Amino acid sequence: MVLLIICTFILLYGFVQYLDGQKGRGAFVFFFFLTGGFHLLNKNWCPVKYADFAVVYLIAVALFHAYNGNYKFFYPQIKIYKVVTIIGLYITLEFVRTLVLQEESLSFALANYRTYIPLFSFWLVQELNKREISSLLKQISVITIISTVLFDLQPLLDIKIFQHANIGRRVNELGLERHRNIPYLAYFFLLLATVRMDFNRWKTVALLFVFLIAIILTQHRAVMIAYVFCVSLYLLMTQKGGKFVQYSMVGVVVLLFAGEAIMTRFEKGGRNSSTLDDIKNVIALNYESAVQNEFEDENGTLSFRVLLLLERGDYMLHHPRYAAFGIGTRHEDSPKTKQEFHFILGTINHRTNLIGQISSGDLAWVNPLMRFGFFGIALFLYLSWAIVRFLYKNKEISNVTMTALLFYLFLIITSFKNDHLYGNMQLFFIYLLIEYIRYSNVKYNKLKLLKFIIRKGRNLNKKYSEV
């Protein structure tokens, strides 16, 4: 109850700051709640979900602008935000459909629908000025760096610092525990530290190793693969030979100190499953092995996730009523869900200790497929395409913009190990990066124009000198 009162005061502070014109501070409060106090607050400490405070803040700001007739606040300024608006309106229609057809009770349908309201957080971001965007990104970077250092210290301190995920039991022959509770934005700053790394600046090297230690502690195979892919793609796009040499030297150091742990993780993902076995299970559609690896070994494997998606996809294809537009905003815990769905595979629902029938944190594609059908999946895919296209066009502005592209590709690659790709926190951060790029692009275009004029002037001078 004490934390509820504290969170309420923080929420009121954020709204008052917004009304006072300090919109960046208000956005920071929104982000604070969206991340559960930067992953430090346990969900059991407060009777209200921390993300609900973020939803209340967004709705309060929206109502303030609607009351004052400022409808420009809601207008999406770029194509990406227009796509998000279409998705949000589509989900709203799904919510109405769910109620009209009485597929779910109001309380359960609303409880699920509210989790999609932060999609519209681009309203908050697109009205921030350049100074506020830069300040917010700096604040998030400092918090993430400190959080990652604390995450790295967890094995030494033998305590769980961050509350949003579990620390796994021993999973390999070396007796190493998996620390899954990594700060989620550490992946972005890992890539940024990689892009910025320079042996002439020891701070950049030290920062890179802080983040590399973090992903080794997670023992996530998909994360390691995605990171190597993004680094390789960066080298191909930039063709920097010096960077290749430096990265190779860093790789040698990592393999010397953690090579055995990494190889053990790939060779023996669980007690009965190597990475190769995992791939074979997918090809053979071996559901029995997938169930064993998930529930006996407590180790979500690639085969489990792929077969989970195939099972849901097969159900949708054999139920035309749901195939196009999904089952709507039905809740995982509702009696109607338990009565209608009986899937074999699913993530354990820790509230009920039963197999999750709709929701899954194991991959990003099950939730939108089940709830919004193949049409909904198509909308989300189009959103990803629009984001990738925007980031690719602006990748050369700075190291941050290049990292933004690599980070979103990283999210796409790892979408078969978690649901971060369309997560509210990740999308809000992507919105911030998009606005950073929009402000930076003006300067970038002026610089290109200046270079063009200088080049034209040199060509003219050369032409007249030859005459």
Short mmCIF file of C-alpha atoms in Angstrom, two decimals:
data_model
loop_
_atom_site.label_atom_id
_atom_site.label_comp_id
_atom_site.label_asym_id
_atom_site.label_seq_id
_atom_site.Cartn_x
_atom_site.Cartn_y
_atom_site.Cartn_z
CA MET A 1 0.00 0.00 0.00
CA VAL A 2 2.88 2.38 0.75
CA LEU A 3 4.32 1.85 -2.74
CA LEU A 4 0.88 2.48 -4.25
CA ILE A 5 0.80 5.90 -2.57
CA ILE A 6 4.37 6.65 -3.73
CA CYS A 7 3.55 5.67 -7.33
CA THR A 8 0.42 7.82 -7.22
CA PHE A 9 2.48 10.85 -6.15
CA ILE A 10 5.03 10.15 -8.91
CA LEU A 11 2.18 9.95 -11.43
CA LEU A 12 0.73 13.27 -10.23
CA TYR A 13 4.21 14.83 -10.34
CA GLY A 14 4.62 13.74 -13.97
CA PHE A 15 1.24 15.17 -14.97
CA VAL A 16 1.85 18.46 -13.14
CA GLN A 17 5.23 18.77 -14.85
CA TYR A 18 3.53 18.16 -18.20
CA LEU A 19 0.95 20.89 -17.53
CA ASP A 20 3.81 23.20 -16.55
CA GLY A 21 5.42 22.69 -19.96
CA GLN A 22 8.07 20.19 -18.81
CA LYS A 23 6.89 17.50 -21.20
CA GLY A 24 10.23 15.70 -21.17
CA ARG A 25 9.92 15.11 -17.42
CA GLY A 26 6.41 13.80 -17.92
CA ALA A 27 7.67 11.39 -20.59
CA PHE A 28 10.39 10.23 -18.18
CA VAL A 29 7.72 9.41 -15.56
CA PHE A 30 5.78 7.54 -18.24
CA PHE A 31 8.90 5.52 -19.10
CA PHE A 32 9.57 4.90 -15.40
CA PHE A 33 6.22 3.18 -14.99
CA LEU A 34 6.43 1.42 -18.34
CA THR A 35 9.64 -0.31 -17.19
CA GLY A 36 8.42 -1.09 -13.68
CA GLY A 37 10.74 1.44 -12.11
CA PHE A 38 13.56 0.44 -14.46
CA HIS A 39 12.94 -3.22 -13.53
CA LEU A 40 13.71 -2.58 -9.86
CA LEU A 41 10.13 -2.82 -8.54
CA ASN A 42 8.66 -6.23 -7.80
CA LYS A 43 5.12 -6.70 -9.10
CA ASN A 44 4.06 -8.08 -5.71
CA TRP A 45 4.98 -4.87 -3.92
CA CYS A 46 2.06 -2.91 -5.39
CA PRO A 47 -1.60 -3.98 -5.89
CA VAL A 48 -1.68 -2.08 -9.19
CA LYS A 49 0.48 -3.00 -12.17
CA TYR A 50 3.14 -0.37 -12.77
CA ALA A 51 2.33 -0.23 -16.49
CA ASP A 52 -1.22 0.82 -15.56
CA PHE A 53 0.17 4.04 -14.10
CA ALA A 54 1.73 4.71 -17.53
CA VAL A 55 -1.65 4.04 -19.17
CA VAL A 56 -3.38 6.43 -16.76
CA TYR A 57 -0.76 9.11 -17.52
CA LEU A 58 -1.24 8.72 -21.29
CA ILE A 59 -5.04 8.83 -21.02
CA ALA A 60 -4.90 11.88 -18.71
CA VAL A 61 -2.70 13.79 -21.17
CA ALA A 62 -4.95 12.75 -24.08
CA LEU A 63 -8.10 13.89 -22.24
CA PHE A 64 -6.41 17.20 -21.39
CA HIS A 65 -5.78 17.91 -25.09
CA ALA A 66 -9.24 16.71 -26.14
CA TYR A 67 -10.87 18.95 -23.52
CA ASN A 68 -8.90 21.95 -24.80
CA GLY A 69 -9.70 21.15 -28.43
CA ASN A 70 -6.07 20.54 -29.36
CA TYR A 71 -6.69 17.71 -31.80
CA LYS A 72 -3.30 18.20 -33.46
CA PHE A 73 -1.90 16.28 -30.48
CA PHE A 74 -3.48 13.10 -31.87
CA TYR A 75 -2.43 13.59 -35.50
CA PRO A 76 0.35 11.17 -36.58
CA GLN A 77 3.09 13.29 -38.11
CA ILE A 78 4.86 10.55 -40.12
CA LYS A 79 3.92 7.34 -41.89
CA ILE A 80 5.11 5.06 -39.09
CA TYR A 81 2.76 6.75 -36.62
CA LYS A 82 -0.07 6.48 -39.14
CA VAL A 83 0.45 2.73 -39.30
CA VAL A 84 0.51 2.55 -35.49
CA THR A 85 -2.75 4.52 -35.41
CA ILE A 86 -4.37 2.08 -37.83
CA ILE A 87 -3.22 -0.84 -35.67
CA GLY A 88 -4.54 0.86 -32.54
CA LEU A 89 -7.92 1.53 -34.15
CA TYR A 90 -8.06 -2.06 -35.40
CA ILE A 91 -7.40 -3.37 -31.89
CA THR A 92 -10.11 -1.04 -30.58
CA LEU A 93 -12.56 -2.51 -33.09
CA GLU A 94 -11.50 -5.99 -31.94
CA PHE A 95 -12.28 -4.94 -28.38
CA VAL A 96 -15.75 -3.74 -29.40
CA ARG A 97 -16.35 -6.91 -31.41
CA THR A 98 -15.37 -9.06 -28.45
CA LEU A 99 -17.98 -7.32 -26.31
CA VAL A 100 -20.74 -7.18 -28.93
CA LEU A 101 -20.44 -10.91 -29.72
CA GLN A 102 -20.19 -11.61 -25.98
CA GLU A 103 -16.99 -13.60 -26.48
CA GLU A 104 -15.62 -12.18 -23.25
CA SER A 105 -16.89 -10.29 -20.22
CA LEU A 106 -16.28 -6.54 -20.04
CA SER A 107 -13.80 -6.77 -17.15
CA PHE A 108 -11.61 -9.42 -18.81
CA ALA A 109 -11.80 -7.82 -22.30
CA LEU A 110 -10.91 -4.40 -20.89
CA ALA A 111 -8.08 -5.86 -18.82
CA ASN A 112 -6.51 -7.16 -22.03
CA TYR A 113 -7.31 -4.12 -24.18
CA ARG A 114 -5.63 -1.71 -21.77
CA THR A 115 -2.25 -3.39 -22.42
CA TYR A 116 -2.35 -2.07 -26.01
CA ILE A 117 -3.10 1.56 -25.13
CA PRO A 118 0.65 2.45 -24.83
CA LEU A 119 0.87 1.88 -28.60
CA PHE A 120 -0.31 5.48 -28.81
CA SER A 121 2.63 6.75 -26.73
CA PHE A 122 3.97 8.33 -29.93
CA TRP A 123 1.55 11.15 -29.03
CA LEU A 124 3.82 11.98 -26.11
CA VAL A 125 7.04 11.63 -28.08
CA GLN A 126 6.24 13.53 -31.28
CA GLU A 127 5.53 16.76 -29.38
CA LEU A 128 8.89 16.77 -27.54
CA ASN A 129 11.50 19.24 -28.75
CA LYS A 130 15.08 18.38 -29.66
CA ARG A 131 16.48 19.24 -26.23
CA GLU A 132 13.90 17.08 -24.46
CA ILE A 133 14.53 14.13 -26.78
CA SER A 134 18.30 14.34 -26.28
CA SER A 135 17.94 14.73 -22.52
CA LEU A 136 15.58 11.75 -22.27
CA LEU A 137 17.90 9.52 -24.30
CA LYS A 138 20.88 10.55 -22.13
CA GLN A 139 18.95 9.79 -18.95
CA ILE A 140 17.93 6.38 -20.27
CA SER A 141 21.52 5.64 -21.33
CA VAL A 142 22.93 6.48 -17.88
CA ILE A 143 20.28 4.39 -16.14
CA THR A 144 20.85 1.45 -18.49
CA ILE A 145 24.65 1.53 -18.07
CA ILE A 146 24.37 1.61 -14.27
CA SER A 147 21.72 -1.12 -14.37
CA THR A 148 23.91 -3.32 -16.56
CA VAL A 149 26.86 -2.93 -14.19
CA LEU A 150 24.58 -4.00 -11.31
CA PHE A 151 23.33 -6.90 -13.43
CA ASP A 152 26.91 -8.06 -14.00
CA LEU A 153 27.52 -7.95 -10.25
CA GLN A 154 24.61 -10.25 -9.42
CA PRO A 155 26.65 -13.50 -9.52
CA LEU A 156 29.27 -11.97 -7.20
CA LEU A 157 26.70 -10.50 -4.82
CA ASP A 158 24.51 -13.60 -5.05
CA ILE A 159 21.32 -11.55 -5.07
CA LYS A 160 18.57 -10.80 -7.56
CA ILE A 161 18.58 -7.06 -8.23
CA PHE A 162 16.10 -6.72 -11.11
CA GLN A 163 12.59 -8.04 -10.65
CA HIS A 164 11.16 -8.47 -14.15
CA ALA A 165 12.58 -11.93 -14.95
CA ASN A 166 13.96 -15.00 -13.23
CA ILE A 167 17.44 -16.23 -12.45
CA GLY A 168 17.52 -19.80 -13.73
CA ARG A 169 18.85 -22.89 -12.11
CA ARG A 170 22.17 -24.46 -13.20
CA VAL A 171 21.90 -25.41 -16.87
CA ASN A 172 25.33 -26.58 -17.96
CA GLU A 173 28.26 -28.72 -16.89
CA LEU A 174 30.22 -25.67 -15.75
CA GLY A 175 27.63 -24.95 -13.07
CA LEU A 176 26.76 -21.50 -14.43
CA GLU A 177 23.37 -19.99 -13.68
CA ARG A 178 21.35 -18.13 -16.28
CA HIS A 179 20.57 -14.55 -15.35
CA ARG A 180 17.56 -13.69 -17.47
CA ASN A 181 16.77 -10.40 -15.73
CA ILE A 182 19.00 -8.28 -17.94
CA PRO A 183 17.85 -4.65 -18.48
CA TYR A 184 16.08 -4.96 -21.82
CA LEU A 185 17.58 -1.82 -23.37
CA ALA A 186 21.06 -3.17 -22.63
CA TYR A 187 20.86 -4.75 -26.09
CA PHE A 188 20.62 -1.33 -27.77
CA PHE A 189 23.52 0.10 -25.79
CA LEU A 190 25.55 -3.06 -26.42
CA LEU A 191 25.25 -2.36 -30.15
CA LEU A 192 25.93 1.35 -29.64
CA ALA A 193 29.05 0.55 -27.60
CA THR A 194 30.15 -1.80 -30.39
CA VAL A 195 29.68 0.81 -33.11
CA ARG A 196 31.46 3.48 -31.07
CA MET A 197 34.26 1.28 -29.78
CA ASP A 198 37.75 2.61 -30.45
CA PHE A 199 40.99 1.23 -28.97
CA ASN A 200 42.22 4.82 -28.69
CA ARG A 201 39.49 5.47 -26.10
CA TRP A 202 39.64 2.99 -23.25
CA LYS A 203 36.21 4.01 -21.92
CA THR A 204 34.51 2.72 -25.08
CA VAL A 205 36.31 -0.62 -24.76
CA ALA A 206 35.42 -0.94 -21.06
CA LEU A 207 31.79 -0.14 -21.78
CA LEU A 208 31.64 -2.77 -24.52
CA PHE A 209 32.94 -5.46 -22.16
CA VAL A 210 30.35 -4.47 -19.53
CA PHE A 211 27.59 -5.29 -22.02
CA LEU A 212 29.32 -8.38 -23.42
CA ILE A 213 29.55 -9.82 -19.90
CA ALA A 214 25.82 -9.18 -19.55
CA ILE A 215 24.78 -11.18 -22.63
CA ILE A 216 27.12 -14.01 -21.64
CA LEU A 217 25.40 -14.14 -18.23
CA THR A 218 22.00 -14.45 -19.93
CA GLN A 219 23.25 -17.48 -21.92
CA HIS A 220 20.66 -16.65 -24.58
CA ARG A 221 21.77 -18.36 -27.78
CA ALA A 222 19.46 -16.27 -29.96
CA VAL A 223 20.85 -13.05 -28.46
CA MET A 224 24.44 -14.13 -29.17
CA ILE A 225 23.56 -15.10 -32.75
CA ALA A 226 21.65 -11.87 -33.34
CA TYR A 227 24.53 -9.80 -31.96
CA VAL A 228 27.10 -11.48 -34.22
CA PHE A 229 24.76 -11.01 -37.19
CA CYS A 230 24.28 -7.29 -36.47
CA VAL A 231 28.01 -6.70 -36.04
CA SER A 232 28.71 -8.55 -39.32
CA LEU A 233 26.03 -6.52 -41.09
CA TYR A 234 27.51 -3.30 -39.73
CA LEU A 235 30.95 -4.23 -41.08
CA LEU A 236 29.47 -5.06 -44.48
CA MET A 237 27.57 -1.77 -44.67
CA THR A 238 30.46 0.40 -43.51
CA GLN A 239 33.39 -1.66 -44.88
CA LYS A 240 35.70 -0.48 -42.09
CA GLY A 241 38.75 -2.72 -42.06
CA GLY A 242 40.09 -1.17 -38.85
CA LYS A 243 36.87 -2.02 -37.04
CA PHE A 244 37.10 -5.62 -38.25
CA VAL A 245 40.57 -5.98 -36.71
CA GLN A 246 39.44 -4.44 -33.43
CA TYR A 247 36.31 -6.61 -33.23
CA SER A 248 38.38 -9.69 -33.98
CA MET A 249 40.69 -8.89 -31.07
CA VAL A 250 37.71 -8.39 -28.76
CA GLY A 251 36.28 -11.69 -29.97
CA VAL A 252 39.53 -13.48 -29.17
CA VAL A 253 39.50 -12.06 -25.63
CA VAL A 254 35.87 -13.13 -25.12
CA LEU A 255 36.58 -16.65 -26.37
CA LEU A 256 39.64 -16.96 -24.13
CA PHE A 257 37.68 -16.14 -20.98
CA ALA A 258 34.16 -17.34 -21.84
CA GLY A 259 34.58 -19.60 -24.88
CA GLU A 260 33.98 -22.80 -22.91
CA ALA A 261 30.78 -21.46 -21.37
CA ILE A 262 29.48 -20.28 -24.75
CA MET A 263 30.29 -23.57 -26.49
CA THR A 264 28.70 -25.56 -23.65
CA ARG A 265 25.54 -23.50 -24.02
CA PHE A 266 25.30 -24.24 -27.74
CA GLU A 267 26.28 -27.89 -27.43
CA LYS A 268 23.99 -28.62 -24.47
CA GLY A 269 21.11 -26.19 -24.39
CA GLY A 270 19.34 -28.37 -21.82
CA ARG A 271 19.96 -31.76 -20.32
CA ASN A 272 18.61 -33.49 -23.41
CA SER A 273 18.84 -30.89 -26.15
CA SER A 274 21.75 -29.43 -28.09
CA THR A 275 21.28 -26.68 -30.65
CA LEU A 276 21.52 -29.28 -33.45
CA ASP A 277 18.92 -31.48 -31.74
CA ASP A 278 16.74 -28.41 -31.41
CA ILE A 279 16.78 -27.84 -35.16
CA LYS A 280 16.09 -31.53 -35.83
CA ASN A 281 13.02 -31.39 -33.56
CA VAL A 282 11.65 -28.49 -35.58
CA ILE A 283 12.13 -30.34 -38.89
CA ALA A 284 10.56 -33.52 -37.49
CA LEU A 285 7.72 -31.60 -35.75
CA ASN A 286 8.63 -33.44 -32.56
CA TYR A 287 6.05 -32.08 -30.10
CA GLU A 288 6.94 -34.62 -27.41
CA SER A 289 10.55 -33.46 -27.27
CA ALA A 290 9.46 -29.80 -27.26
CA VAL A 291 7.19 -30.40 -24.27
CA GLN A 292 9.96 -32.24 -22.42
CA ASN A 293 12.53 -29.52 -23.02
CA GLU A 294 10.16 -26.80 -21.85
CA PHE A 295 8.63 -28.36 -18.77
CA GLU A 296 11.13 -30.95 -17.58
CA ASP A 297 14.32 -29.06 -18.38
CA GLU A 298 12.73 -25.63 -17.74
CA ASN A 299 14.49 -24.49 -20.87
CA GLY A 300 12.49 -22.89 -23.70
CA THR A 301 14.07 -24.12 -26.92
CA LEU A 302 13.81 -23.07 -30.55
CA SER A 303 11.83 -26.22 -31.32
CA PHE A 304 9.36 -25.39 -28.54
CA ARG A 305 8.80 -21.88 -29.87
CA VAL A 306 8.47 -22.85 -33.53
CA LEU A 307 6.12 -25.73 -32.74
CA LEU A 308 4.14 -23.45 -30.42
CA LEU A 309 3.61 -21.04 -33.30
CA LEU A 310 2.76 -23.86 -35.73
CA GLU A 311 0.20 -25.29 -33.30
CA ARG A 312 -1.55 -21.91 -32.99
CA GLY A 313 -1.32 -21.29 -36.74
CA ASP A 314 -2.84 -24.70 -37.49
CA TYR A 315 -5.70 -23.96 -35.10
CA MET A 316 -6.41 -20.64 -36.83
CA LEU A 317 -6.42 -22.26 -40.28
CA HIS A 318 -8.93 -24.88 -39.14
CA HIS A 319 -11.20 -22.28 -37.54
CA PRO A 320 -12.17 -19.79 -40.27
CA ARG A 321 -14.15 -17.80 -37.72
CA TYR A 322 -10.86 -16.69 -36.15
CA ALA A 323 -8.39 -17.00 -39.03
CA ALA A 324 -8.77 -13.52 -40.54
CA PHE A 325 -9.36 -11.34 -37.46
CA GLY A 326 -8.41 -13.53 -34.49
CA ILE A 327 -10.16 -14.19 -31.20
CA GLY A 328 -10.19 -10.55 -30.13
CA THR A 329 -9.20 -9.08 -26.78
CA ARG A 330 -9.94 -12.18 -24.75
CA HIS A 331 -8.08 -12.66 -21.49
CA GLU A 332 -5.75 -15.51 -20.65
CA ASP A 333 -7.29 -16.09 -17.20
CA SER A 334 -10.97 -15.91 -18.13
CA PRO A 335 -13.25 -18.97 -17.72
CA LYS A 336 -14.25 -18.77 -21.39
CA THR A 337 -10.61 -19.09 -22.47
CA LYS A 338 -10.06 -22.13 -20.25
CA GLN A 339 -13.25 -23.71 -21.56
CA GLU A 340 -12.61 -23.22 -25.29
CA PHE A 341 -8.85 -23.67 -25.83
CA HIS A 342 -6.85 -26.82 -25.05
CA PHE A 343 -3.41 -26.43 -26.64
CA ILE A 344 -0.59 -28.87 -25.87
CA LEU A 345 2.23 -26.31 -25.95
CA GLY A 346 2.36 -23.07 -24.04
CA THR A 347 4.29 -21.05 -21.50
CA ILE A 348 3.36 -21.77 -17.89
CA ASN A 349 0.98 -19.11 -16.57
CA HIS A 350 2.48 -18.31 -13.15
CA ARG A 351 -0.82 -16.89 -11.88
CA THR A 352 -2.72 -20.15 -12.47
CA ASN A 353 0.19 -22.61 -12.88
CA LEU A 354 -1.51 -23.80 -16.10
CA ILE A 355 -0.36 -23.84 -19.73
CA GLY A 356 -0.95 -20.44 -21.33
CA GLN A 357 -3.48 -20.76 -24.14
CA ILE A 358 -3.29 -17.27 -25.67
CA SER A 359 -0.42 -15.24 -24.26
CA SER A 360 3.23 -16.23 -24.52
CA GLY A 361 6.38 -14.33 -23.68
CA ASP A 362 8.46 -16.86 -25.62
CA LEU A 363 8.01 -15.23 -29.02
CA ALA A 364 6.51 -12.10 -30.50
CA TRP A 365 4.15 -13.69 -33.00
CA VAL A 366 1.73 -15.84 -30.98
CA ASN A 367 -0.15 -13.00 -29.27
CA PRO A 368 -0.96 -10.93 -32.40
CA LEU A 369 -1.76 -14.08 -34.39
CA MET A 370 -4.19 -15.45 -31.80
CA ARG A 371 -5.83 -12.16 -30.90
CA PHE A 372 -5.91 -10.35 -34.25
CA GLY A 373 -5.62 -13.10 -36.88
CA PHE A 374 -3.64 -13.09 -40.09
CA PHE A 375 -4.90 -9.60 -40.93
CA GLY A 376 -3.50 -8.32 -37.64
CA ILE A 377 -0.17 -10.06 -38.25
CA ALA A 378 -0.02 -8.39 -41.67
CA LEU A 379 -0.49 -4.96 -40.04
CA PHE A 380 2.29 -5.58 -37.53
CA LEU A 381 4.59 -6.83 -40.29
CA TYR A 382 3.88 -3.69 -42.31
CA LEU A 383 4.75 -1.60 -39.25
CA SER A 384 8.10 -3.41 -38.98
CA TRP A 385 8.74 -2.82 -42.68
CA ALA A 386 7.97 0.91 -42.31
CA ILE A 387 10.30 1.21 -39.31
CA VAL A 388 13.15 -0.69 -40.99
CA ARG A 389 12.79 1.38 -44.16
CA PHE A 390 12.86 4.64 -42.19
CA LEU A 391 15.87 3.61 -40.10
CA TYR A 392 17.78 2.31 -43.13
CA LYS A 393 17.29 5.56 -45.05
CA ASN A 394 18.72 7.54 -42.14
CA LYS A 395 21.40 5.12 -40.91
CA GLU A 396 24.37 7.25 -41.98
CA ILE A 397 23.47 10.34 -39.95
CA SER A 398 25.34 9.24 -36.83
CA ASN A 399 26.40 6.26 -34.74
CA VAL A 400 23.07 6.45 -32.90
CA THR A 401 21.04 6.22 -36.09
CA MET A 402 23.12 3.32 -37.36
CA THR A 403 22.62 1.58 -34.03
CA ALA A 404 18.87 2.23 -34.20
CA LEU A 405 18.71 0.19 -37.42
CA LEU A 406 20.86 -2.60 -36.00
CA PHE A 407 18.79 -2.66 -32.80
CA TYR A 408 15.50 -3.07 -34.64
CA LEU A 409 16.96 -5.85 -36.79
CA PHE A 410 18.19 -7.39 -33.53
CA LEU A 411 14.62 -7.30 -32.18
CA ILE A 412 13.32 -8.98 -35.34
CA ILE A 413 15.91 -11.76 -35.13
CA THR A 414 15.20 -12.38 -31.44
CA SER A 415 11.42 -12.25 -31.92
CA PHE A 416 11.52 -16.07 -31.76
CA LYS A 417 12.90 -16.00 -28.23
CA ASN A 418 10.86 -13.20 -26.62
CA ASP A 419 7.97 -10.79 -27.24
CA HIS A 420 10.04 -7.58 -27.21
CA LEU A 421 9.55 -6.70 -30.89
CA TYR A 422 6.13 -5.13 -30.29
CA GLY A 423 6.56 -4.60 -26.55
CA ASN A 424 5.36 -1.26 -25.19
CA MET A 425 8.73 -0.33 -23.70
CA GLN A 426 10.63 -1.18 -26.89
CA LEU A 427 8.16 0.69 -29.12
CA PHE A 428 8.33 3.78 -26.91
CA PHE A 429 12.12 3.70 -27.16
CA ILE A 430 11.89 3.26 -30.94
CA TYR A 431 9.61 6.31 -31.06
CA LEU A 432 12.29 8.28 -29.19
CA LEU A 433 14.94 7.16 -31.69
CA ILE A 434 12.68 8.09 -34.60
CA GLU A 435 12.21 11.59 -33.21
CA TYR A 436 15.96 11.87 -32.61
CA ILE A 437 16.49 10.98 -36.26
CA ARG A 438 13.86 13.47 -37.45
CA TYR A 439 15.63 16.31 -35.62
CA SER A 440 19.07 15.11 -36.74
CA ASN A 441 17.99 14.68 -40.33
CA VAL A 442 17.57 18.43 -40.84
CA LYS A 443 21.21 18.95 -39.91
CA TYR A 444 22.22 15.95 -42.02
CA ASN A 445 20.42 17.28 -45.11
CA LYS A 446 22.02 20.71 -44.67
CA LEU A 447 25.45 19.05 -44.42
CA LYS A 448 24.82 17.06 -47.61
CA LEU A 449 23.70 20.25 -49.38
CA LEU A 450 26.86 22.06 -48.24
CA LYS A 451 29.06 19.19 -49.47
CA PHE A 452 27.18 19.24 -52.79
CA ILE A 453 27.75 22.99 -53.21
CA ILE A 454 31.46 22.66 -52.34
CA ARG A 455 31.85 19.76 -54.78
CA LYS A 456 30.05 21.70 -57.52
CA GLY A 457 32.25 24.73 -56.82
CA ARG A 458 35.41 22.64 -57.15
CA ASN A 459 34.21 21.18 -60.42
CA LEU A 460 33.44 24.66 -61.78
CA ASN A 461 36.88 25.95 -60.72
CA LYS A 462 38.51 22.96 -62.37
CA LYS A 463 36.49 23.55 -65.56
CA TYR A 464 37.43 27.23 -65.83
CA SER A 465 41.07 26.58 -64.96
CA GLU A 466 41.28 24.15 -67.86
CA VAL A 467 39.90 26.84 -70.18
#
